[in-house]
mmCIF file of C-alpha atoms in Angstrom:
data_model
loop_
_atom_site.group_PDB
_atom_site.id
_atom_site.type_symbol
_atom_site.label_atom_id
_atom_site.label_comp_id
_atom_site.label_asym_id
_atom_site.label_seq_id
_atom_site.Cartn_x
_atom_site.Cartn_y
_atom_site.Cartn_z
ATOM 1 C CA UNK A 1 -72.302 61.387 -94.925
ATOM 2 C CA UNK A 2 -70.063 59.610 -92.469
ATOM 3 C CA UNK A 3 -70.780 60.189 -88.774
ATOM 4 C CA UNK A 4 -67.815 60.534 -86.409
ATOM 5 C CA UNK A 5 -67.130 57.822 -83.865
ATOM 6 C CA UNK A 6 -68.037 58.913 -80.382
ATOM 7 C CA UNK A 7 -65.471 58.117 -77.686
ATOM 8 C CA UNK A 8 -66.492 58.742 -74.109
ATOM 9 C CA UNK A 9 -63.678 57.989 -71.692
ATOM 10 C CA UNK A 10 -64.532 60.280 -68.805
ATOM 11 C CA UNK A 11 -67.971 61.269 -67.500
ATOM 12 C CA UNK A 12 -68.619 64.045 -65.011
ATOM 13 C CA UNK A 13 -71.676 63.151 -62.946
ATOM 14 C CA UNK A 14 -72.915 66.277 -61.153
ATOM 15 C CA UNK A 15 -75.223 65.676 -58.209
ATOM 16 C CA UNK A 16 -77.197 67.871 -55.852
ATOM 17 C CA UNK A 17 -78.091 64.721 -53.862
ATOM 18 C CA UNK A 18 -81.728 64.913 -55.006
ATOM 19 C CA UNK A 19 -83.936 62.068 -56.217
ATOM 20 C CA UNK A 20 -83.570 63.344 -59.768
ATOM 21 C CA UNK A 21 -79.771 63.280 -59.448
ATOM 22 C CA UNK A 22 -79.885 59.678 -58.216
ATOM 23 C CA UNK A 23 -81.989 58.788 -61.273
ATOM 24 C CA UNK A 24 -79.436 60.528 -63.520
ATOM 25 C CA UNK A 25 -76.684 58.361 -61.999
ATOM 26 C CA UNK A 26 -78.236 55.322 -63.696
ATOM 27 C CA UNK A 27 -77.586 57.026 -67.052
ATOM 28 C CA UNK A 28 -74.014 57.873 -66.078
ATOM 29 C CA UNK A 29 -73.390 54.265 -65.014
ATOM 30 C CA UNK A 30 -75.018 52.840 -68.144
ATOM 31 C CA UNK A 31 -72.923 55.047 -70.425
ATOM 32 C CA UNK A 32 -69.772 54.342 -68.414
ATOM 33 C CA UNK A 33 -70.338 50.605 -68.866
ATOM 34 C CA UNK A 34 -71.136 50.975 -72.560
ATOM 35 C CA UNK A 35 -68.025 53.062 -73.316
ATOM 36 C CA UNK A 36 -65.726 51.665 -70.591
ATOM 37 C CA UNK A 37 -65.520 55.189 -69.219
ATOM 38 C CA UNK A 38 -64.622 56.414 -65.752
ATOM 39 C CA UNK A 39 -66.988 58.545 -63.695
ATOM 40 C CA UNK A 40 -65.990 61.605 -61.703
ATOM 41 C CA UNK A 41 -68.670 62.494 -59.152
ATOM 42 C CA UNK A 42 -69.098 66.182 -58.322
ATOM 43 C CA UNK A 43 -71.247 67.833 -55.663
ATOM 44 C CA UNK A 44 -71.226 71.625 -55.556
ATOM 45 C CA UNK A 45 -72.082 73.529 -52.402
ATOM 46 C CA UNK A 46 -73.538 76.877 -53.429
ATOM 47 C CA UNK A 47 -71.673 79.734 -51.796
ATOM 48 C CA UNK A 48 -73.163 82.773 -50.161
ATOM 49 C CA UNK A 49 -72.874 85.709 -52.594
ATOM 50 C CA UNK A 50 -70.175 87.268 -50.439
ATOM 51 C CA UNK A 51 -69.152 90.701 -49.279
ATOM 52 C CA UNK A 52 -69.963 92.386 -52.591
ATOM 53 C CA UNK A 53 -73.610 91.517 -51.980
ATOM 54 C CA UNK A 54 -73.377 92.656 -48.354
ATOM 55 C CA UNK A 55 -71.944 96.028 -49.405
ATOM 56 C CA UNK A 56 -75.179 96.734 -51.246
ATOM 57 C CA UNK A 57 -77.208 96.037 -48.113
ATOM 58 C CA UNK A 58 -75.329 97.748 -45.239
ATOM 59 C CA UNK A 59 -72.437 100.161 -44.838
ATOM 60 C CA UNK A 60 -68.894 98.939 -44.110
ATOM 61 C CA UNK A 61 -68.919 99.857 -40.408
ATOM 62 C CA UNK A 62 -72.147 97.953 -39.801
ATOM 63 C CA UNK A 63 -70.823 94.953 -41.712
ATOM 64 C CA UNK A 64 -67.550 94.939 -39.724
ATOM 65 C CA UNK A 65 -69.498 95.154 -36.460
ATOM 66 C CA UNK A 66 -71.675 92.193 -37.493
ATOM 67 C CA UNK A 67 -68.615 90.176 -38.559
ATOM 68 C CA UNK A 68 -66.830 90.833 -35.255
ATOM 69 C CA UNK A 69 -69.930 89.950 -33.237
ATOM 70 C CA UNK A 70 -70.350 86.639 -35.020
ATOM 71 C CA UNK A 71 -66.721 85.683 -35.656
ATOM 72 C CA UNK A 72 -66.622 82.679 -33.314
ATOM 73 C CA UNK A 73 -70.026 81.468 -34.493
ATOM 74 C CA UNK A 74 -68.897 81.736 -38.121
ATOM 75 C CA UNK A 75 -65.644 79.936 -37.319
ATOM 76 C CA UNK A 76 -67.551 77.052 -35.727
ATOM 77 C CA UNK A 77 -69.857 76.858 -38.735
ATOM 78 C CA UNK A 78 -66.896 76.759 -41.121
ATOM 79 C CA UNK A 79 -65.327 73.937 -39.144
ATOM 80 C CA UNK A 80 -68.687 72.154 -39.270
ATOM 81 C CA UNK A 81 -68.894 72.712 -43.031
ATOM 82 C CA UNK A 82 -65.497 71.076 -43.478
ATOM 83 C CA UNK A 83 -66.794 68.061 -41.589
ATOM 84 C CA UNK A 84 -69.925 68.112 -43.778
ATOM 85 C CA UNK A 85 -67.686 67.996 -46.875
ATOM 86 C CA UNK A 86 -66.104 64.808 -45.565
ATOM 87 C CA UNK A 87 -69.497 63.319 -44.703
ATOM 88 C CA UNK A 88 -70.932 64.113 -48.145
ATOM 89 C CA UNK A 89 -67.859 62.604 -49.802
ATOM 90 C CA UNK A 90 -68.244 59.431 -47.719
ATOM 91 C CA UNK A 91 -71.949 59.224 -48.583
ATOM 92 C CA UNK A 92 -71.199 59.565 -52.307
ATOM 93 C CA UNK A 93 -68.447 56.921 -52.053
ATOM 94 C CA UNK A 94 -70.810 54.521 -50.266
ATOM 95 C CA UNK A 95 -73.549 55.262 -52.824
ATOM 96 C CA UNK A 96 -71.201 54.517 -55.735
ATOM 97 C CA UNK A 97 -69.959 51.296 -54.130
ATOM 98 C CA UNK A 98 -73.531 50.258 -53.303
ATOM 99 C CA UNK A 99 -74.600 50.691 -56.920
ATOM 100 C CA UNK A 100 -71.664 48.530 -58.044
ATOM 101 C CA UNK A 101 -72.489 45.844 -55.485
ATOM 102 C CA UNK A 102 -76.185 45.758 -56.456
ATOM 103 C CA UNK A 103 -75.580 45.637 -60.215
ATOM 104 C CA UNK A 104 -74.642 42.270 -61.681
ATOM 105 C CA UNK A 105 -72.945 43.526 -64.858
ATOM 106 C CA UNK A 106 -71.746 46.919 -63.660
ATOM 107 C CA UNK A 107 -68.041 47.480 -64.054
ATOM 108 C CA UNK A 108 -67.759 51.263 -64.022
ATOM 109 C CA UNK A 109 -64.876 52.966 -62.268
ATOM 110 C CA UNK A 110 -65.334 55.951 -59.987
ATOM 111 C CA UNK A 111 -62.264 58.025 -60.843
ATOM 112 C CA UNK A 112 -62.754 60.680 -58.215
ATOM 113 C CA UNK A 113 -65.313 62.216 -55.865
ATOM 114 C CA UNK A 114 -65.121 66.000 -55.651
ATOM 115 C CA UNK A 115 -66.872 68.384 -53.278
ATOM 116 C CA UNK A 116 -66.500 72.009 -54.342
ATOM 117 C CA UNK A 117 -67.998 75.347 -53.390
ATOM 118 C CA UNK A 118 -69.176 78.028 -55.761
ATOM 119 C CA UNK A 119 -71.803 78.762 -58.345
ATOM 120 C CA UNK A 120 -73.083 75.289 -59.294
ATOM 121 C CA UNK A 121 -73.297 75.801 -63.085
ATOM 122 C CA UNK A 122 -69.930 77.534 -63.366
ATOM 123 C CA UNK A 123 -68.261 74.976 -61.110
ATOM 124 C CA UNK A 124 -69.677 72.044 -63.082
ATOM 125 C CA UNK A 125 -68.512 73.480 -66.412
ATOM 126 C CA UNK A 126 -65.072 74.399 -65.044
ATOM 127 C CA UNK A 127 -64.605 70.997 -63.392
ATOM 128 C CA UNK A 128 -65.539 69.202 -66.625
ATOM 129 C CA UNK A 129 -62.851 71.225 -68.383
ATOM 130 C CA UNK A 130 -60.231 70.658 -65.643
ATOM 131 C CA UNK A 131 -60.912 66.924 -65.554
ATOM 132 C CA UNK A 132 -60.962 66.677 -69.382
ATOM 133 C CA UNK A 133 -64.373 65.017 -69.335
ATOM 134 C CA UNK A 134 -66.161 63.993 -72.517
ATOM 135 C CA UNK A 135 -69.708 64.215 -71.127
ATOM 136 C CA UNK A 136 -71.610 65.795 -68.244
ATOM 137 C CA UNK A 137 -74.562 63.882 -66.768
ATOM 138 C CA UNK A 138 -76.903 65.544 -64.306
ATOM 139 C CA UNK A 139 -80.495 65.516 -63.149
ATOM 140 C CA UNK A 140 -82.998 68.311 -63.262
ATOM 141 C CA UNK A 141 -85.920 69.100 -61.047
ATOM 142 C CA UNK A 142 -87.992 70.215 -64.015
ATOM 143 C CA UNK A 143 -89.965 72.685 -61.916
ATOM 144 C CA UNK A 144 -90.762 74.840 -64.922
ATOM 145 C CA UNK A 145 -93.056 77.807 -64.671
ATOM 146 C CA UNK A 146 -92.205 81.390 -63.830
ATOM 147 C CA UNK A 147 -89.368 80.580 -61.402
ATOM 148 C CA UNK A 148 -87.517 78.661 -64.118
ATOM 149 C CA UNK A 149 -87.968 81.502 -66.609
ATOM 150 C CA UNK A 150 -86.775 84.217 -64.221
ATOM 151 C CA UNK A 151 -83.968 82.388 -62.463
ATOM 152 C CA UNK A 152 -83.003 79.624 -64.862
ATOM 153 C CA UNK A 153 -81.924 76.227 -63.691
ATOM 154 C CA UNK A 154 -78.410 74.983 -63.108
ATOM 155 C CA UNK A 155 -78.912 72.361 -65.822
ATOM 156 C CA UNK A 156 -79.968 74.990 -68.346
ATOM 157 C CA UNK A 157 -76.901 77.103 -67.550
ATOM 158 C CA UNK A 158 -74.592 74.098 -67.852
ATOM 159 C CA UNK A 159 -76.036 73.188 -71.259
ATOM 160 C CA UNK A 160 -75.526 76.770 -72.459
ATOM 161 C CA UNK A 161 -72.015 77.228 -71.070
ATOM 162 C CA UNK A 162 -70.449 73.807 -71.589
ATOM 163 C CA UNK A 163 -68.149 73.102 -74.535
ATOM 164 C CA UNK A 164 -68.841 69.371 -74.164
ATOM 165 C CA UNK A 165 -72.174 67.541 -74.402
ATOM 166 C CA UNK A 166 -74.397 67.535 -71.315
ATOM 167 C CA UNK A 167 -77.068 64.935 -70.697
ATOM 168 C CA UNK A 168 -79.825 66.308 -68.498
ATOM 169 C CA UNK A 169 -82.090 63.619 -67.041
ATOM 170 C CA UNK A 170 -85.587 64.225 -65.677
ATOM 171 C CA UNK A 171 -87.401 61.997 -63.253
ATOM 172 C CA UNK A 172 -89.906 59.815 -65.129
#
């Protein structure tokens, strides 16, 4: 039986900025160096469920009253979130450059740094498809227990939904 050659040219590194995600980056960098692959860094900001969720909680008139009362506050928060996007992107850029500077034999290329909003698992899978990635690398908290069974982790959902391989890295 002849095994196929594996060609990894583009890696999607998904990060939630946690310690486990930082540990997973070492795997992404190692594989990128081994295969001369580029790395696309993705951070997903989970969105609020939206008005469909609200409709189940309060009637339309009450919701409209709340929206009108808090319009300027919400606007200021949205402007702040846009600034946060820029700050997170700068942090990820500095992190990537710092890893390159600290590593003697590291020659990986950061293709792109993306900050997106949405459901983390769906956004990771969709971004991997859009970017034509060959591999997804991400960390996991490995909390386990009842919460993991009932809710399911982002990593578990990505593994189930992704058409490409996903490497899920736990903290040692």
